[in-house]
Amino acid sequence: DYKYYYLNKEYKMPKQMKFYEPSEEVVRVTHSKKSSERMIFPHDGPWTEIEEDKYDDFLEYLDKIGASLPEVMNKRRTLRFLTANNYNNKKTWTNIEQHLDWREDIRPIILTTDMKKLIDAGYMYIHGRDNNFRPLCFSNTKLLTQFDMDIDECIRVAWFLCFYMIDHLSIRGKVENWIFVSDLGGLSMSKIPTKQLKKFMVEAQDHLKGRVRKFFYFNTTFGLRAIWTMISPFIDKMIKEKMVIKKDQTDEQLLELAHPSQIEEKYGGEAENVVQYWPPIKVSDEYGVDQDCIVGEVESEASLLDQENNSKSKKTKKSKKSKKSQKGANAPPVKMEDVVVEEAGHVVVNETDGVGQAPPRGRESIKPIGGN
């Protein structure tokens, strides 16, 4: 089971990523003259005058209705929900309450045998990063028609990957989004697993705020594209700008977003097509990042290796001291079956009551998905 919770250090933190500062165009994406969307929510701002005013208005609204924000909902997290709800105070508060309740219900995600099979088959996987270090997430939707799985398990696989990217592949205030590519494999409308997709899209709309920079849907049928053409004039410009629906298996916009070495050949890139889908690994050292966004001196591989060796040496000495101090203790070893994903992807010892459910905890200790 270890491989499902394994974290590749080189992929988690490319050496350039430590010195990366997103441009204003990445922090706030402009969709039209009157429409823009904040995609990065730094620790302490800075926030625009409008954001400051809207946040104060929201706090006044909560005071009037006799409510207060839980401790976990700091300013950055609250603004993520406020902006996603177009600063509608009532909708925002309802959304936050629903999110925290849902957050209690869904965690911890314990991968079942069927869920592991779906991951191994490549239903959803992470491959490469774009030119702003955002992870590239791929979905082979057609695979859902080959597995007779419970809808909730399919959805949990998707959330497992979302949590993995938020917790391990992002940096608060710098890299907070990803690119999503769905390969529909030419499925007709009648064969598309609409129940699974609809349920996840509803949950994602409620709980993923400003997390996906771009959606690509490849290998779509004429019927699906025709429906999109009919309904797109009525769709919010912000959503429409994010979506690309193509008959083909690649698109110029995807190739502009990422260096070709980060993208598989089948999607128009130069990287070998993936045959082992998990765990994610570093694909290439080439990211195509704007060098004006690299602030400071990128350390050499040798320097980084020396730091890593020194760190390992300190940990070894600390471990030996710890073993001496614990001599005579009879603590049982942790078994792999006792390891689960807790708090959106962290590996911890299972504290279940024997039926696969973690002990209940109050909202104050719940870390929101939008909390990164």
GROMACS .gro file of C-alpha atoms in nm:
model
  372
    1ASP     CA    1   0.000   0.000   0.000
    2TYR     CA    2   0.298   0.230   0.049
    3LYS     CA    3   0.310   0.338  -0.316
    4TYR     CA    4  -0.033   0.502  -0.297
    5TYR     CA    5   0.089   0.740  -0.027
    6TYR     CA    6   0.442   0.777  -0.162
    7LEU     CA    7   0.570   1.129  -0.227
    8ASN     CA    8   0.845   1.184  -0.482
    9LYS     CA    9   1.059   1.468  -0.341
   10GLU     CA   10   1.187   1.581  -0.681
   11TYR     CA   11   0.833   1.615  -0.813
   12LYS     CA   12   0.701   1.775  -0.494
   13MET     CA   13   0.956   2.054  -0.498
   14PRO     CA   14   1.156   2.118  -0.819
   15LYS     CA   15   1.462   2.326  -0.727
   16GLN     CA   16   1.342   2.631  -0.926
   17MET     CA   17   1.006   2.620  -0.751
   18LYS     CA   18   1.162   2.732  -0.422
   19PHE     CA   19   1.249   3.067  -0.583
   20TYR     CA   20   0.930   3.109  -0.786
   21GLU     CA   21   0.707   3.413  -0.742
   22PRO     CA   22   0.388   3.415  -0.954
   23SER     CA   23   0.326   3.711  -1.181
   24GLU     CA   24   0.021   3.932  -1.134
   25GLU     CA   25  -0.136   3.762  -1.438
   26VAL     CA   26  -0.111   3.428  -1.257
   27VAL     CA   27  -0.233   3.564  -0.922
   28ARG     CA   28  -0.537   3.723  -1.084
   29VAL     CA   29  -0.663   3.594  -1.417
   30THR     CA   30  -0.850   3.841  -1.639
   31HIS     CA   31  -1.139   3.687  -1.831
   32SER     CA   32  -1.279   4.008  -1.978
   33LYS     CA   33  -1.272   4.384  -1.917
   34LYS     CA   34  -1.526   4.343  -1.637
   35SER     CA   35  -1.436   3.994  -1.517
   36SER     CA   36  -1.129   3.870  -1.332
   37GLU     CA   37  -1.064   3.586  -1.090
   38ARG     CA   38  -0.815   3.560  -0.806
   39MET     CA   39  -0.633   3.228  -0.829
   40ILE     CA   40  -0.368   3.278  -0.560
   41PHE     CA   41  -0.448   3.354  -0.196
   42PRO     CA   42  -0.126   3.446  -0.009
   43HIS     CA   43  -0.079   3.411   0.366
   44ASP     CA   44  -0.109   3.781   0.443
   45GLY     CA   45  -0.228   3.932   0.119
   46PRO     CA   46  -0.190   4.192  -0.012
   47TRP     CA   47  -0.562   4.221  -0.082
   48THR     CA   48  -0.734   4.475  -0.302
   49GLU     CA   49  -0.946   4.752  -0.149
   50ILE     CA   50  -1.259   4.574  -0.276
   51GLU     CA   51  -1.153   4.245  -0.115
   52GLU     CA   52  -1.084   4.418   0.217
   53ASP     CA   53  -1.424   4.591   0.210
   54LYS     CA   54  -1.610   4.272   0.114
   55TYR     CA   55  -1.438   4.078   0.390
   56ASP     CA   56  -1.537   4.341   0.648
   57ASP     CA   57  -1.894   4.338   0.513
   58PHE     CA   58  -1.903   3.960   0.555
   59LEU     CA   59  -1.789   3.980   0.917
   60GLU     CA   60  -2.061   4.239   0.986
   61TYR     CA   61  -2.317   4.008   0.824
   62LEU     CA   62  -2.211   3.720   1.050
   63ASP     CA   63  -2.236   3.944   1.353
   64LYS     CA   64  -2.591   4.043   1.259
   65ILE     CA   65  -2.706   3.682   1.226
   66GLY     CA   66  -2.528   3.579   1.546
   67ALA     CA   67  -2.267   3.362   1.376
   68SER     CA   68  -1.889   3.359   1.382
   69LEU     CA   69  -1.616   3.206   1.172
   70PRO     CA   70  -1.453   2.887   1.303
   71GLU     CA   71  -1.085   2.929   1.387
   72VAL     CA   72  -0.977   2.735   1.078
   73MET     CA   73  -1.148   2.986   0.851
   74ASN     CA   74  -0.880   3.253   0.848
   75LYS     CA   75  -0.895   3.556   0.621
   76ARG     CA   76  -0.727   3.387   0.326
   77ARG     CA   77  -0.958   3.086   0.335
   78THR     CA   78  -1.266   3.297   0.388
   79LEU     CA   79  -1.180   3.519   0.092
   80ARG     CA   80  -1.142   3.207  -0.122
   81PHE     CA   81  -1.506   3.122  -0.051
   82LEU     CA   82  -1.625   3.483  -0.073
   83THR     CA   83  -1.477   3.544  -0.417
   84ALA     CA   84  -1.605   3.209  -0.547
   85ASN     CA   85  -1.956   3.306  -0.436
   86ASN     CA   86  -1.932   3.652  -0.595
   87TYR     CA   87  -1.928   3.816  -0.250
   88ASN     CA   88  -2.281   3.701  -0.171
   89ASN     CA   89  -2.270   3.688   0.209
   90LYS     CA   90  -2.561   3.450   0.258
   91LYS     CA   91  -2.439   3.203  -0.007
   92THR     CA   92  -2.084   3.222   0.127
   93TRP     CA   93  -2.182   3.140   0.485
   94THR     CA   94  -2.408   2.852   0.371
   95ASN     CA   95  -2.123   2.723   0.154
   96ILE     CA   96  -1.871   2.740   0.439
   97GLU     CA   97  -2.104   2.554   0.677
   98GLN     CA   98  -2.175   2.284   0.418
   99HIS     CA   99  -1.806   2.255   0.336
  100LEU     CA  100  -1.701   2.197   0.697
  101ASP     CA  101  -1.973   1.936   0.746
  102TRP     CA  102  -1.875   1.761   0.422
  103ARG     CA  103  -1.510   1.782   0.526
  104GLU     CA  104  -1.593   1.586   0.842
  105ASP     CA  105  -1.780   1.321   0.645
  106ILE     CA  106  -1.526   1.254   0.371
  107ARG     CA  107  -1.211   1.219   0.576
  108PRO     CA  108  -1.014   1.005   0.613
  109ILE     CA  109  -1.004   0.861   0.261
  110ILE     CA  110  -0.918   0.494   0.293
  111LEU     CA  111  -0.839   0.337  -0.042
  112THR     CA  112  -1.031   0.015  -0.105
  113THR     CA  113  -0.907  -0.263  -0.334
  114ASP     CA  114  -1.133  -0.139  -0.615
  115MET     CA  115  -1.015   0.219  -0.572
  116LYS     CA  116  -0.652   0.106  -0.596
  117LYS     CA  117  -0.733  -0.088  -0.915
  118LEU     CA  118  -0.885   0.226  -1.065
  119ILE     CA  119  -0.574   0.428  -0.979
  120ASP     CA  120  -0.342   0.158  -1.117
  121ALA     CA  121  -0.541   0.149  -1.441
  122GLY     CA  122  -0.490   0.522  -1.490
  123TYR     CA  123  -0.843   0.650  -1.436
  124MET     CA  124  -0.685   0.962  -1.287
  125TYR     CA  125  -0.315   1.040  -1.263
  126ILE     CA  126  -0.072   1.330  -1.227
  127HIS     CA  127   0.198   1.386  -1.488
  128GLY     CA  128   0.429   1.688  -1.513
  129ARG     CA  129   0.388   2.057  -1.428
  130ASP     CA  130   0.306   2.359  -1.642
  131ASN     CA  131   0.517   2.672  -1.689
  132ASN     CA  132   0.397   2.807  -1.354
  133PHE     CA  133   0.468   2.478  -1.172
  134ARG     CA  134   0.100   2.384  -1.160
  135PRO     CA  135   0.050   2.004  -1.166
  136LEU     CA  136  -0.108   1.847  -1.475
  137CYS     CA  137  -0.390   1.611  -1.381
  138PHE     CA  138  -0.527   1.365  -1.637
  139SER     CA  139  -0.844   1.156  -1.642
  140ASN     CA  140  -0.924   0.858  -1.866
  141THR     CA  141  -1.302   0.882  -1.836
  142LYS     CA  142  -1.361   0.583  -2.062
  143LEU     CA  143  -1.215   0.354  -1.795
  144LEU     CA  144  -1.520   0.411  -1.575
  145THR     CA  145  -1.726   0.211  -1.824
  146GLN     CA  146  -1.494  -0.088  -1.772
  147PHE     CA  147  -1.525  -0.100  -1.393
  148ASP     CA  148  -1.842  -0.194  -1.212
  149MET     CA  149  -1.779   0.032  -0.916
  150ASP     CA  150  -1.985   0.214  -0.660
  151ILE     CA  151  -2.031   0.582  -0.757
  152ASP     CA  152  -1.900   0.704  -0.421
  153GLU     CA  153  -1.577   0.506  -0.462
  154CYS     CA  154  -1.518   0.662  -0.805
  155ILE     CA  155  -1.571   1.007  -0.655
  156ARG     CA  156  -1.335   0.933  -0.365
  157VAL     CA  157  -1.057   0.839  -0.606
  158ALA     CA  158  -1.096   1.183  -0.765
  159TRP     CA  159  -1.087   1.351  -0.424
  160PHE     CA  160  -0.783   1.147  -0.323
  161LEU     CA  161  -0.592   1.301  -0.614
  162CYS     CA  162  -0.724   1.650  -0.541
  163PHE     CA  163  -0.611   1.627  -0.179
  164TYR     CA  164  -0.275   1.489  -0.289
  165MET     CA  165  -0.215   1.790  -0.516
  166ILE     CA  166  -0.334   2.045  -0.260
  167ASP     CA  167  -0.136   1.905   0.031
  168HIS     CA  168   0.182   1.788  -0.136
  169LEU     CA  169   0.229   1.952  -0.477
  170SER     CA  170   0.125   2.309  -0.399
  171ILE     CA  171   0.284   2.605  -0.222
  172ARG     CA  172   0.056   2.851  -0.048
  173GLY     CA  173   0.070   3.189  -0.210
  174LYS     CA  174   0.264   3.059  -0.511
  175VAL     CA  175   0.127   2.739  -0.665
  176GLU     CA  176  -0.235   2.673  -0.571
  177ASN     CA  177  -0.402   2.542  -0.888
  178TRP     CA  178  -0.371   2.268  -1.146
  179ILE     CA  179  -0.455   2.196  -1.510
  180PHE     CA  180  -0.717   1.928  -1.567
  181VAL     CA  181  -0.727   1.717  -1.886
  182SER     CA  182  -1.011   1.471  -1.941
  183ASP     CA  183  -0.977   1.218  -2.224
  184LEU     CA  184  -1.332   1.108  -2.309
  185GLY     CA  185  -1.203   0.845  -2.553
  186GLY     CA  186  -1.474   0.917  -2.810
  187LEU     CA  187  -1.753   0.804  -2.577
  188SER     CA  188  -2.101   0.875  -2.706
  189MET     CA  189  -2.342   1.071  -2.487
  190SER     CA  190  -2.524   0.751  -2.394
  191LYS     CA  191  -2.205   0.586  -2.265
  192ILE     CA  192  -2.056   0.877  -2.073
  193PRO     CA  193  -2.079   0.794  -1.698
  194THR     CA  194  -2.298   1.096  -1.628
  195LYS     CA  195  -2.393   0.998  -1.272
  196GLN     CA  196  -2.032   0.987  -1.155
  197LEU     CA  197  -1.932   1.302  -1.343
  198LYS     CA  198  -2.236   1.502  -1.236
  199LYS     CA  199  -2.192   1.416  -0.869
  200PHE     CA  200  -1.824   1.506  -0.869
  201MET     CA  201  -1.887   1.831  -1.057
  202VAL     CA  202  -2.148   1.934  -0.800
  203GLU     CA  203  -1.912   1.853  -0.511
  204ALA     CA  204  -1.620   2.024  -0.682
  205GLN     CA  205  -1.825   2.339  -0.735
  206ASP     CA  206  -1.909   2.347  -0.364
  207HIS     CA  207  -1.568   2.258  -0.224
  208LEU     CA  208  -1.291   2.339  -0.474
  209LYS     CA  209  -1.250   2.713  -0.487
  210GLY     CA  210  -1.007   2.856  -0.740
  211ARG     CA  211  -0.822   2.528  -0.776
  212VAL     CA  212  -0.847   2.450  -1.149
  213ARG     CA  213  -0.692   2.698  -1.390
  214LYS     CA  214  -0.803   2.525  -1.709
  215PHE     CA  215  -1.024   2.232  -1.814
  216PHE     CA  216  -0.945   2.040  -2.133
  217TYR     CA  217  -1.184   1.779  -2.272
  218PHE     CA  218  -1.028   1.575  -2.552
  219ASN     CA  219  -1.161   1.307  -2.790
  220THR     CA  220  -1.516   1.438  -2.767
  221THR     CA  221  -1.792   1.334  -3.007
  222PHE     CA  222  -1.977   1.559  -3.250
  223GLY     CA  223  -2.291   1.533  -3.037
  224LEU     CA  224  -2.116   1.657  -2.724
  225ARG     CA  225  -1.952   1.945  -2.907
  226ALA     CA  226  -2.286   2.041  -3.063
  227ILE     CA  227  -2.449   2.056  -2.720
  228TRP     CA  228  -2.161   2.267  -2.591
  229THR     CA  229  -2.200   2.508  -2.884
  230MET     CA  230  -2.569   2.552  -2.804
  231ILE     CA  231  -2.532   2.610  -2.430
  232SER     CA  232  -2.201   2.800  -2.420
  233PRO     CA  233  -2.357   3.144  -2.494
  234PHE     CA  234  -2.555   3.109  -2.171
  235ILE     CA  235  -2.264   2.997  -1.953
  236ASP     CA  236  -2.080   3.238  -1.726
  237LYS     CA  237  -1.782   3.388  -1.910
  238MET     CA  238  -1.550   3.297  -1.624
  239ILE     CA  239  -1.636   2.929  -1.656
  240LYS     CA  240  -1.642   2.933  -2.034
  241GLU     CA  241  -1.297   3.087  -2.055
  242LYS     CA  242  -1.159   2.797  -1.853
  243MET     CA  243  -1.304   2.520  -2.070
  244VAL     CA  244  -1.167   2.376  -2.393
  245ILE     CA  245  -1.364   2.101  -2.570
  246LYS     CA  246  -1.192   1.936  -2.865
  247LYS     CA  247  -1.243   1.652  -3.109
  248ASP     CA  248  -0.867   1.602  -3.116
  249GLN     CA  249  -0.632   1.471  -2.850
  250THR     CA  250  -0.436   1.791  -2.802
  251ASP     CA  251  -0.474   2.167  -2.814
  252GLU     CA  252  -0.246   2.465  -2.867
  253GLN     CA  253  -0.352   2.618  -2.536
  254LEU     CA  254  -0.228   2.314  -2.345
  255LEU     CA  255   0.103   2.325  -2.531
  256GLU     CA  256   0.135   2.697  -2.451
  257LEU     CA  257   0.075   2.631  -2.081
  258ALA     CA  258   0.346   2.366  -2.039
  259HIS     CA  259   0.686   2.276  -2.180
  260PRO     CA  260   0.648   1.984  -2.428
  261SER     CA  261   0.879   1.767  -2.215
  262GLN     CA  262   0.612   1.774  -1.942
  263ILE     CA  263   0.333   1.644  -2.167
  264GLU     CA  264   0.288   1.291  -2.300
  265GLU     CA  265   0.332   1.228  -2.672
  266LYS     CA  266  -0.032   1.126  -2.715
  267TYR     CA  267  -0.136   1.474  -2.602
  268GLY     CA  268   0.110   1.652  -2.833
  269GLY     CA  269   0.413   1.664  -2.604
  270GLU     CA  270   0.755   1.498  -2.602
  271ALA     CA  271   0.737   1.283  -2.287
  272GLU     CA  272   0.688   0.909  -2.321
  273ASN     CA  273   0.331   0.791  -2.276
  274VAL     CA  274   0.270   0.675  -1.920
  275VAL     CA  275   0.244   0.302  -1.851
  276GLN     CA  276   0.275   0.314  -1.472
  277TYR     CA  277   0.030   0.573  -1.348
  278TRP     CA  278   0.112   0.593  -0.979
  279PRO     CA  279   0.292   0.739  -0.791
  280PRO     CA  280   0.363   1.070  -0.971
  281ILE     CA  281   0.729   1.129  -1.055
  282LYS     CA  282   0.938   1.412  -1.195
  283VAL     CA  283   0.913   1.405  -1.573
  284SER     CA  284   1.171   1.664  -1.681
  285ASP     CA  285   1.386   1.950  -1.551
  286GLU     CA  286   1.247   2.176  -1.824
  287TYR     CA  287   0.940   2.375  -1.717
  288GLY     CA  288   0.949   2.680  -1.943
  289VAL     CA  289   0.906   2.914  -1.647
  290ASP     CA  290   0.937   3.287  -1.708
  291GLN     CA  291   1.280   3.360  -1.556
  292ASP     CA  292   1.153   3.698  -1.434
  293CYS     CA  293   0.942   3.495  -1.189
  294ILE     CA  294   1.249   3.322  -1.044
  295VAL     CA  295   1.361   3.544  -0.757
  296GLY     CA  296   1.699   3.467  -0.603
  297GLU     CA  297   1.971   3.225  -0.701
  298VAL     CA  298   1.875   2.869  -0.786
  299GLU     CA  299   2.107   2.637  -0.600
  300SER     CA  300   2.311   2.381  -0.787
  301GLU     CA  301   2.235   2.011  -0.774
  302ALA     CA  302   2.558   1.956  -0.574
  303SER     CA  303   2.459   2.215  -0.315
  304LEU     CA  304   2.113   2.066  -0.280
  305LEU     CA  305   2.265   1.719  -0.245
  306ASP     CA  306   2.498   1.842   0.031
  307GLN     CA  307   2.202   1.993   0.216
  308GLU     CA  308   2.008   1.669   0.184
  309ASN     CA  309   2.302   1.461   0.312
  310ASN     CA  310   2.353   1.697   0.608
  311SER     CA  311   1.983   1.674   0.687
  312LYS     CA  312   1.993   1.293   0.673
  313SER     CA  313   2.300   1.290   0.898
  314LYS     CA  314   2.126   1.505   1.161
  315LYS     CA  315   1.815   1.285   1.144
  316THR     CA  316   2.027   0.970   1.191
  317LYS     CA  317   2.196   1.114   1.502
  318LYS     CA  318   1.863   1.227   1.639
  319SER     CA  319   1.715   0.884   1.572
  320LYS     CA  320   1.998   0.709   1.761
  321LYS     CA  321   1.948   0.936   2.062
  322SER     CA  322   1.575   0.871   2.050
  323LYS     CA  323   1.627   0.493   2.041
  324LYS     CA  324   1.853   0.509   2.349
  325SER     CA  325   1.599   0.711   2.542
  326GLN     CA  326   1.324   0.466   2.447
  327LYS     CA  327   1.521   0.155   2.533
  328GLY     CA  328   1.300  -0.097   2.705
  329ALA     CA  329   0.978   0.038   2.558
  330ASN     CA  330   0.742  -0.225   2.421
  331ALA     CA  331   0.547  -0.019   2.168
  332PRO     CA  332   0.418  -0.245   1.885
  333PRO     CA  333   0.532  -0.172   1.529
  334VAL     CA  334   0.293   0.008   1.293
  335LYS     CA  335   0.146  -0.223   1.030
  336MET     CA  336   0.079  -0.099   0.676
  337GLU     CA  337  -0.288  -0.189   0.709
  338ASP     CA  338  -0.303   0.061   0.996
  339VAL     CA  339  -0.189   0.345   0.771
  340VAL     CA  340  -0.454   0.562   0.609
  341VAL     CA  341  -0.477   0.900   0.440
  342GLU     CA  342  -0.588   1.157   0.693
  343GLU     CA  343  -0.636   1.531   0.662
  344ALA     CA  344  -0.641   1.539   0.284
  345GLY     CA  345  -0.351   1.313   0.201
  346HIS     CA  346  -0.127   1.305   0.508
  347VAL     CA  347  -0.009   0.959   0.611
  348VAL     CA  348  -0.093   0.887   0.973
  349VAL     CA  349  -0.161   0.589   1.196
  350ASN     CA  350  -0.524   0.485   1.171
  351GLU     CA  351  -0.716   0.590   1.481
  352THR     CA  352  -1.039   0.421   1.378
  353ASP     CA  353  -1.287   0.258   1.612
  354GLY     CA  354  -1.263  -0.070   1.422
  355VAL     CA  355  -1.524   0.001   1.157
  356GLY     CA  356  -1.319   0.225   0.930
  357GLN     CA  357  -1.440   0.556   1.068
  358ALA     CA  358  -1.213   0.802   1.245
  359PRO     CA  359  -1.326   0.937   1.583
  360PRO     CA  360  -1.544   1.249   1.547
  361ARG     CA  361  -1.371   1.583   1.585
  362GLY     CA  362  -1.505   1.932   1.618
  363ARG     CA  363  -1.504   2.184   1.335
  364GLU     CA  364  -1.233   2.387   1.500
  365SER     CA  365  -0.978   2.117   1.415
  366ILE     CA  366  -1.091   2.052   1.059
  367LYS     CA  367  -0.862   2.179   0.788
  368PRO     CA  368  -1.072   2.293   0.487
  369ILE     CA  369  -0.981   2.168   0.140
  370GLY     CA  370  -0.952   2.529   0.038
  371GLY     CA  371  -0.716   2.575   0.328
  372ASN     CA  372  -0.394   2.544   0.134
   0.00000   0.00000   0.00000
